[in-house]
Coordinates of C-alpha atoms and ligand atoms in Angstrom, one line a residue:
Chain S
X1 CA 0.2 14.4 -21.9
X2 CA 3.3 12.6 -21.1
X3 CA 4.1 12.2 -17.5
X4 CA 7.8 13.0 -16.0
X5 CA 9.9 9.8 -16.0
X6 CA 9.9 9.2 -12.3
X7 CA 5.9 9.9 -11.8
X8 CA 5.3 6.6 -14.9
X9 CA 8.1 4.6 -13.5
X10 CA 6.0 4.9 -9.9
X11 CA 3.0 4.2 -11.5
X12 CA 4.4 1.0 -13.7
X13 CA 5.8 0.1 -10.6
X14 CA 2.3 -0.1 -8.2
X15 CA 1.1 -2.7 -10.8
X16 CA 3.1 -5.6 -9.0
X17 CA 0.6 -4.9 -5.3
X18 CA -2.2 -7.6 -5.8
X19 CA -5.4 -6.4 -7.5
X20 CA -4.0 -2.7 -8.6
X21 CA -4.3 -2.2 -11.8
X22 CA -3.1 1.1 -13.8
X23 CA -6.6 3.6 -12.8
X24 CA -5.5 2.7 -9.1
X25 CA -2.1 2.8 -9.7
X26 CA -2.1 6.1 -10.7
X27 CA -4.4 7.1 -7.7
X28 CA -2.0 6.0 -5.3
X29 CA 0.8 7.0 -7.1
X30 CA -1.1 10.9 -6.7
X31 CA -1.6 10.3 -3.3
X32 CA 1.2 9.8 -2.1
X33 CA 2.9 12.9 -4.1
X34 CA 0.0 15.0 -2.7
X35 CA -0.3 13.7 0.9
X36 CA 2.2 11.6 2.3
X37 CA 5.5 11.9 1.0
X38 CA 6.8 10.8 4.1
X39 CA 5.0 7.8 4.1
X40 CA 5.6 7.0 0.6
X41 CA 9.6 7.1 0.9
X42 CA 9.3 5.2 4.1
X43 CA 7.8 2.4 2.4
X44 CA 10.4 2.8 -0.6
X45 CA 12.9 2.2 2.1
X46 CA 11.1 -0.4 4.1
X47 CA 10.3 -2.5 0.1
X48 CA 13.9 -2.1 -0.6
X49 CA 15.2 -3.1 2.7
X50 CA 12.4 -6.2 3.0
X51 CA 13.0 -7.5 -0.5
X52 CA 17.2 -7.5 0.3
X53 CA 17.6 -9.1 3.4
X54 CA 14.5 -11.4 4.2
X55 CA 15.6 -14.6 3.2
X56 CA 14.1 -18.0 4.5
X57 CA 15.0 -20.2 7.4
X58 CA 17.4 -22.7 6.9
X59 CA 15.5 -24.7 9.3
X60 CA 12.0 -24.4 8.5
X61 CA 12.0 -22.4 5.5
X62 CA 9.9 -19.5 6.8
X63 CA 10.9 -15.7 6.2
X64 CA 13.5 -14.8 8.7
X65 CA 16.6 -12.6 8.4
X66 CA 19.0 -15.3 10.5
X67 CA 20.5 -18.0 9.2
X68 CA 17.8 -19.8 11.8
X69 CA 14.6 -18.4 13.3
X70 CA 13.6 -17.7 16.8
X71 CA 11.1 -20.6 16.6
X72 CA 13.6 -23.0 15.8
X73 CA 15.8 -22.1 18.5
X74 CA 12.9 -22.3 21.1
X75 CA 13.8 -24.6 23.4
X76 CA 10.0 -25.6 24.5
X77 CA 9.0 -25.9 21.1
X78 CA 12.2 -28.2 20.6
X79 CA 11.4 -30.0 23.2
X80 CA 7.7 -30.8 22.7
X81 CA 8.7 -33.1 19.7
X82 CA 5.7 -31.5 17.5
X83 CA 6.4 -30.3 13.8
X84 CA 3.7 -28.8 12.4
X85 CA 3.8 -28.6 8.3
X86 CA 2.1 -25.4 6.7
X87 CA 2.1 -24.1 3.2
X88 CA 2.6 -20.6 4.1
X89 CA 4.6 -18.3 6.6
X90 CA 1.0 -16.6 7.0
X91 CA -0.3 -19.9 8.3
X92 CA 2.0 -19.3 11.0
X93 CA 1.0 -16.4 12.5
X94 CA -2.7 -17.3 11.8
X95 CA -1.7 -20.4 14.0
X96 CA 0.2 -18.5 16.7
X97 CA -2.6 -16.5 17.2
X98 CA -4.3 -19.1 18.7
X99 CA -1.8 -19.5 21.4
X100 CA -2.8 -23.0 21.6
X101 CA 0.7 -24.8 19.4
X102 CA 3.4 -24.7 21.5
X103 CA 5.7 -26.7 18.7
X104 CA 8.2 -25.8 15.5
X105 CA 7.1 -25.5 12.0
X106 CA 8.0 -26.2 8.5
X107 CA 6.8 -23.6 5.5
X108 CA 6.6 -25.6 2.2
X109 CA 6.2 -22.2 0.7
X110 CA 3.3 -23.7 -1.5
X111 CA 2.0 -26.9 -2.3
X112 CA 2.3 -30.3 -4.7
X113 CA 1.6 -29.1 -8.1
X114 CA 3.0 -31.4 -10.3
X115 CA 1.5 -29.7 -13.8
X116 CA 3.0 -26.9 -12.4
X117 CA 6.9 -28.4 -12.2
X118 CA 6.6 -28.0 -8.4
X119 CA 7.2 -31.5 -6.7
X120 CA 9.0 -32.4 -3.3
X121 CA 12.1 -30.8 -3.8
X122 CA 10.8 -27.5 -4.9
X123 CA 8.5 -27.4 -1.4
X124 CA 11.3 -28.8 0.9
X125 CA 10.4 -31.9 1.5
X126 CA 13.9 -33.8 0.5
X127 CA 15.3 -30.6 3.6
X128 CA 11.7 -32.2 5.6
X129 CA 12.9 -35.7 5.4
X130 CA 16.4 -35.0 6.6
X131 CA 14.6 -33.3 9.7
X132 CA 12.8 -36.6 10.1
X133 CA 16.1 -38.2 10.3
X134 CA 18.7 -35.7 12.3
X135 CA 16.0 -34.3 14.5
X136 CA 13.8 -35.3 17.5
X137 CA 10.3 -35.2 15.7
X138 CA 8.2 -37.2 17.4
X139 CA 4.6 -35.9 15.2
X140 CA 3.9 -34.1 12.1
X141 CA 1.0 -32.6 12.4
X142 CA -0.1 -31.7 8.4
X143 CA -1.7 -28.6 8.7
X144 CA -1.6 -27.7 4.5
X145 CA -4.9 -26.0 3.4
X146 CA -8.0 -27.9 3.1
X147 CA -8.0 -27.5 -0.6
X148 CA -7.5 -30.7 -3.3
X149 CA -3.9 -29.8 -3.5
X150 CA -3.0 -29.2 0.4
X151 CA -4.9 -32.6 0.9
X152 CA -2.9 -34.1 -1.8
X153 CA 0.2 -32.5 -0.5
X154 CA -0.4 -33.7 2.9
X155 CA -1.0 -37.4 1.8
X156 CA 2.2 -37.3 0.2
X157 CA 4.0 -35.6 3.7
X158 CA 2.2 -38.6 5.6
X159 CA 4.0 -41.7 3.5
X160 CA 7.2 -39.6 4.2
X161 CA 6.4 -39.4 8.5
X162 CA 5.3 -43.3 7.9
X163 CA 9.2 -44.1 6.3
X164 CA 10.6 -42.3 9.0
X165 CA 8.7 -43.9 11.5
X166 CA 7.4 -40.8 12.7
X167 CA 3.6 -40.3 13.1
X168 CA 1.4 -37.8 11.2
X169 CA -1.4 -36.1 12.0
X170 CA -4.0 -33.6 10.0
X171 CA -5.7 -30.7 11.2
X172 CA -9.5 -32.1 11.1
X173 CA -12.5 -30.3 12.5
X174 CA -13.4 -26.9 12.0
X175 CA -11.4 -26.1 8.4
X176 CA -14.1 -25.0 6.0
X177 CA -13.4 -27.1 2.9
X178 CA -12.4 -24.4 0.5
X179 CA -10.9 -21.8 2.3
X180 CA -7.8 -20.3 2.9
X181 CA -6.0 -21.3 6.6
X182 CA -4.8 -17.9 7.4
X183 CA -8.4 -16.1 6.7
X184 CA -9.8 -18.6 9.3
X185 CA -10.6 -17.6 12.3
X186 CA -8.8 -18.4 15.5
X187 CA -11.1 -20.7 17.5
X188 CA -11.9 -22.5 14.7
X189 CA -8.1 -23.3 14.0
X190 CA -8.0 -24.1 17.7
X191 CA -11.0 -26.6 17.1
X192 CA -9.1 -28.1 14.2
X193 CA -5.6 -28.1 16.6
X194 CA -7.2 -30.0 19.1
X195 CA -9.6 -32.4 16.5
X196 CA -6.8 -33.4 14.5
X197 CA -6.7 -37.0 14.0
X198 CA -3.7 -40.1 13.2
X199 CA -3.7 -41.1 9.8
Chain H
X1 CA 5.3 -14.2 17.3
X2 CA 7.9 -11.9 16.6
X3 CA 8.0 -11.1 13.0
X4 CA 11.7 -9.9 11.9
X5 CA 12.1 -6.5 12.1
X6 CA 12.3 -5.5 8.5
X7 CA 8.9 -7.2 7.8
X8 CA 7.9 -5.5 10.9
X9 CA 8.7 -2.3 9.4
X10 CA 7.4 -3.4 5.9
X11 CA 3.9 -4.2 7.0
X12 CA 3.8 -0.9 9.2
X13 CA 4.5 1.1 6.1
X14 CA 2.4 -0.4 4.0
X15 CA -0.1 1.3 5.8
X16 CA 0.3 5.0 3.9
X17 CA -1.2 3.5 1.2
X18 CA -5.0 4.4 0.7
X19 CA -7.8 2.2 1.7
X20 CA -4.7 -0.3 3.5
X21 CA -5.1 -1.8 6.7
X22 CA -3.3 -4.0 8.8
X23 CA -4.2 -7.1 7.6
X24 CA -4.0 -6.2 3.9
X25 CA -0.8 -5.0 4.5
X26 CA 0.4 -8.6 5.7
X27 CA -1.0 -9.9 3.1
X28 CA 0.6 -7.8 0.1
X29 CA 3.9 -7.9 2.2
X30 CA 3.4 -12.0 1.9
X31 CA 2.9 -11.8 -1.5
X32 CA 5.5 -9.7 -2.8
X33 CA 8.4 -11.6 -0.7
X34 CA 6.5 -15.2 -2.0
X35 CA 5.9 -14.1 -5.4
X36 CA 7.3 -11.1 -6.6
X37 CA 10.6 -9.8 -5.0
X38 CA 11.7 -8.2 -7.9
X39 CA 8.2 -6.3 -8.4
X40 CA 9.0 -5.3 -5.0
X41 CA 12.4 -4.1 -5.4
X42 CA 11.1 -2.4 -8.2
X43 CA 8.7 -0.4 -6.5
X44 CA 10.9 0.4 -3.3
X45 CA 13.3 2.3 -5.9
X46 CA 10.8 4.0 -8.0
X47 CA 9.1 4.8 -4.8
X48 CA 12.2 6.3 -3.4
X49 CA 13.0 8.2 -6.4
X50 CA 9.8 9.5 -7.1
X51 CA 9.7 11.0 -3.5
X52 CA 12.7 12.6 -3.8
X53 CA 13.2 13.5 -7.2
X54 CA 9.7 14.7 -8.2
X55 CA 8.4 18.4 -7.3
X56 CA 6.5 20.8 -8.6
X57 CA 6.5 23.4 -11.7
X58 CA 7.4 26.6 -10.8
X59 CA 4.8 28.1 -13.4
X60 CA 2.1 25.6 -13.0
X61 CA 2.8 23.8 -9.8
X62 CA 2.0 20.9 -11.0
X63 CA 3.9 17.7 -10.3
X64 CA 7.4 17.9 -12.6
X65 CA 11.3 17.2 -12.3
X66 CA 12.5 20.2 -14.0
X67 CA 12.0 23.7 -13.2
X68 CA 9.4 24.2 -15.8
X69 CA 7.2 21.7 -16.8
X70 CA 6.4 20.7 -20.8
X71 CA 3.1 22.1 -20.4
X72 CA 4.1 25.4 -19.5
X73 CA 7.0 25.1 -22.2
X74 CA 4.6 24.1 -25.3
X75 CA 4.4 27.7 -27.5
X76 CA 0.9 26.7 -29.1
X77 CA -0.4 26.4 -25.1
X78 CA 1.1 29.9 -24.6
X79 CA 0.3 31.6 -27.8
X80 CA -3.8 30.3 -26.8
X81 CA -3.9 32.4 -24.1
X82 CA -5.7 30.2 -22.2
X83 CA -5.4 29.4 -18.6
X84 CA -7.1 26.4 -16.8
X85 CA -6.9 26.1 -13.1
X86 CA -7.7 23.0 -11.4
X87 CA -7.2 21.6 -7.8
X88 CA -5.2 18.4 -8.3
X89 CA -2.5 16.9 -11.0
X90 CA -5.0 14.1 -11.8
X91 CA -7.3 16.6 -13.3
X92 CA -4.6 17.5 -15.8
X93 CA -4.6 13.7 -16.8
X94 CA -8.3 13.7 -17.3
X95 CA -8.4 17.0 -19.3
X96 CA -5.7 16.0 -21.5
X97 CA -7.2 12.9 -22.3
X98 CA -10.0 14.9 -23.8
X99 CA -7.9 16.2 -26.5
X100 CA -9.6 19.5 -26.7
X101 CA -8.2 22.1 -25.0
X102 CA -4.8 23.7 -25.5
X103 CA -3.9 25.8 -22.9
X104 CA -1.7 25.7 -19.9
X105 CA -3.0 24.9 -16.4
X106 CA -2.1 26.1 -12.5
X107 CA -2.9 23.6 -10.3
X108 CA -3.8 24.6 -6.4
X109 CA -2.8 21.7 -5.0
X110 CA -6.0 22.0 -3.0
X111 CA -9.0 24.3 -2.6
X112 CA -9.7 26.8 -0.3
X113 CA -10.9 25.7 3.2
X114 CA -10.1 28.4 6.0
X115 CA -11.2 26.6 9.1
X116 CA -7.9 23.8 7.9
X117 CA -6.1 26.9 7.6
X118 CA -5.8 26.5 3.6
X119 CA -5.8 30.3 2.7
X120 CA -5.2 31.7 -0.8
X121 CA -1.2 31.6 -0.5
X122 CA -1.8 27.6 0.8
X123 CA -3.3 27.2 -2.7
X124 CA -0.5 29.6 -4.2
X125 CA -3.1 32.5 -5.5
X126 CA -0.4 35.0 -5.0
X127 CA 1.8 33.0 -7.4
X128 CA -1.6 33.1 -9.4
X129 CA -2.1 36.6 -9.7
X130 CA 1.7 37.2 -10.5
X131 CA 1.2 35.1 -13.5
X132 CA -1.6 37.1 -14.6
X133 CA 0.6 40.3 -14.2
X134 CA 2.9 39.0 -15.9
X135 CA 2.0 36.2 -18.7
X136 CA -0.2 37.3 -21.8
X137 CA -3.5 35.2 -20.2
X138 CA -6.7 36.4 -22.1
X139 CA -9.2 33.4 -20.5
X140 CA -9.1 32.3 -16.9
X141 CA -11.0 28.7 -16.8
X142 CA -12.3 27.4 -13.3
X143 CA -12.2 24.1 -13.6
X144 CA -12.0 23.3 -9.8
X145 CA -14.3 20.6 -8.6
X146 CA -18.3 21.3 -8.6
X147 CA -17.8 20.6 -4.6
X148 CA -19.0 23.9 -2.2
X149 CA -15.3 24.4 -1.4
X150 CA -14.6 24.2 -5.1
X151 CA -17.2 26.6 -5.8
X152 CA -15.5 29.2 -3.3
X153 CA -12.5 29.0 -4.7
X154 CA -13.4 29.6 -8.1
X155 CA -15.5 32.6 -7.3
X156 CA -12.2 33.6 -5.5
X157 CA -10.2 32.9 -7.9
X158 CA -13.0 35.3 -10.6
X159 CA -12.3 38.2 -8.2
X160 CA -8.8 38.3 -8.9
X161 CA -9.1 37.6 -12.1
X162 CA -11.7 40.9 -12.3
X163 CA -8.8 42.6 -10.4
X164 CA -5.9 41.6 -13.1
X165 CA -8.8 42.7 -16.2
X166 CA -9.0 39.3 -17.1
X167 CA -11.6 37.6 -18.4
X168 CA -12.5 34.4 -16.3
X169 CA -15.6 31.3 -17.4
X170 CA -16.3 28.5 -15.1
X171 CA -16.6 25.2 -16.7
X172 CA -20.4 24.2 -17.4
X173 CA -22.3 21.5 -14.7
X174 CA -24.7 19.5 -15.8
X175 CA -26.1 16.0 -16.3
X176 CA -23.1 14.3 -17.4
X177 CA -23.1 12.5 -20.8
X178 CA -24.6 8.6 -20.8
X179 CA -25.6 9.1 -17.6
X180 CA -29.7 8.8 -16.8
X181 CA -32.2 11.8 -15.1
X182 CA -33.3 9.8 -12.6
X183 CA -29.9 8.8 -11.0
X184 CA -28.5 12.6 -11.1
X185 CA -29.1 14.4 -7.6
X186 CA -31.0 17.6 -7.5
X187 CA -28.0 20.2 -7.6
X188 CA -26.9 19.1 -10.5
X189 CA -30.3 18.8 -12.2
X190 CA -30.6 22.4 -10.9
X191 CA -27.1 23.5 -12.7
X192 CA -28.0 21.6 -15.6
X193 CA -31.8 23.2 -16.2
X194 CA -30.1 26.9 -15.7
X195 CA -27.5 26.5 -18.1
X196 CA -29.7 25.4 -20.7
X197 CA -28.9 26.6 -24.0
X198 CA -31.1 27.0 -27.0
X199 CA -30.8 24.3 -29.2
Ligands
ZN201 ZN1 12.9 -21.7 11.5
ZN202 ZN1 4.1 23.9 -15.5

């Protein structure tokens, strides 16, 4: 049976959501044609809009739809003189649901991964250094994911604080080796906020 | 934190999609503006065009972007005189892929259930039994779900066809093929031992 254009297109199409693959993308693709039509071109909309006019701070590299972010223009977090380095804008809501940071960010938007072809200048850090320089940091804390790259990522952020005289800090106590930052929970990342150690 | 608005939106509707919650949401939304932004486009247009532009056969009622579908267009499927209703699109797709029947189908987009207020016309019977007025149907097969509300309707659906003189079978239940005794409930070991057949 050969579906109608639009219905395989849609179907095709679900294959780019994480861990759908073409039984479920045909479920959903059914659903939403049976049930919630509504909802289905509201996300078509929202996808379209989303993927056109998200781009990244020019600041701290996280998603934002400015030119700079509200968190960058915060004067309190501007003032406290705290930059705390993350691989992922995830990692920063996980972090502001803690309500404990009151500081700005930077998003590497991944980490060190040199077999990869991804060194400093495809995670920022050449945009991080001149921060260092133009800007009132006074510590970077490092708070990349407690995995072999995010350590070795985080190292490598460190010697960069340590030219720029600037002090670093990593998130310590509390991170379960391993995992993911923005899947832990938040009083453990409050642990790891307040445990975190000079290096 | 304030997400941006558009992101916002984007993790609010990706909510309509089954089994979704909020923080899975976040998390495809993440992934398809990290990783996969032209995925995403992608799927916000064929999304938005498959909403709009895909309705139903006016035969069949299935889903289609023409007027009639292929199904109901194919002259062996017409010239077999065979019928086969079924509640849902998707059951099309699992028919066909059996390769052995050639027939046409009407699909009730449903089944009956009074107490939602889903009555013969919210299934389109009368559209049904106009079709068997007047189309050259010599076998009307139930193929709704083996379900108590699926079992209604087809005995419904037998009435009429009793009404229109045409001859209607249910499709047979049973213990289904590769499948082992002692994992099959007791209905269907009850269909399965009265619909024995002499071998
Ligand atoms: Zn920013
Ligand atoms: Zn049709």
């Amino acid at each position: 049976m050969k579906l109608s254009a639009s219905l395989s297109q849609l179907i095709d199409a679900l294959r780019c959501l994480p861990g759908i693959g073409p039984k479920s993308a045909q479920r959903i693709a059914f659903h939403l044609l049976e049930r919630d039509r509504n909802g289905g071109s509201q996300l078509g909309r929202s996808l379209t809009k989303a993927m056109d006019k998200i781009g990244h701070c020019q600041s701290c590299r996280t998603f934002c739809e400015e030119a700079i972010c509200d968190l960058c223009q915060n004067v309190k977090r501007i003032d406290s003189g705290l930059l705390c380095v993350v691989e992922s804008p995830s990692d920063i809501l996980a972090i502001e649901q803690t309500g404990q940071y009151v500081g700005r960010y930077f998003v590497l938007m991944g980490h060190l991964s040199p077999l990869d072809g991804i060194g400093p200048n495809e995670i920022g850090l050449d945009q991080l250094d001149n921060l260092l320089i133009t800007s009132d940091v006074k510590e970077v804390i490092l708070a990349t994911n407690p995995t072999i790259e995010g350590e070795t990522t985080a190292h490598f952020i460190a010697e960069l604080c340590q030219k720029n005289q600037v002090e670093a800090s990593r998130i310590a106590h509390g991170v379960p080796v391993g995992g993911e930052l923005d899947l832990v929970d938040g009083m453990t990342l409050s642990h790891a906020f307040n445990g975190r150690k000079v290096v």
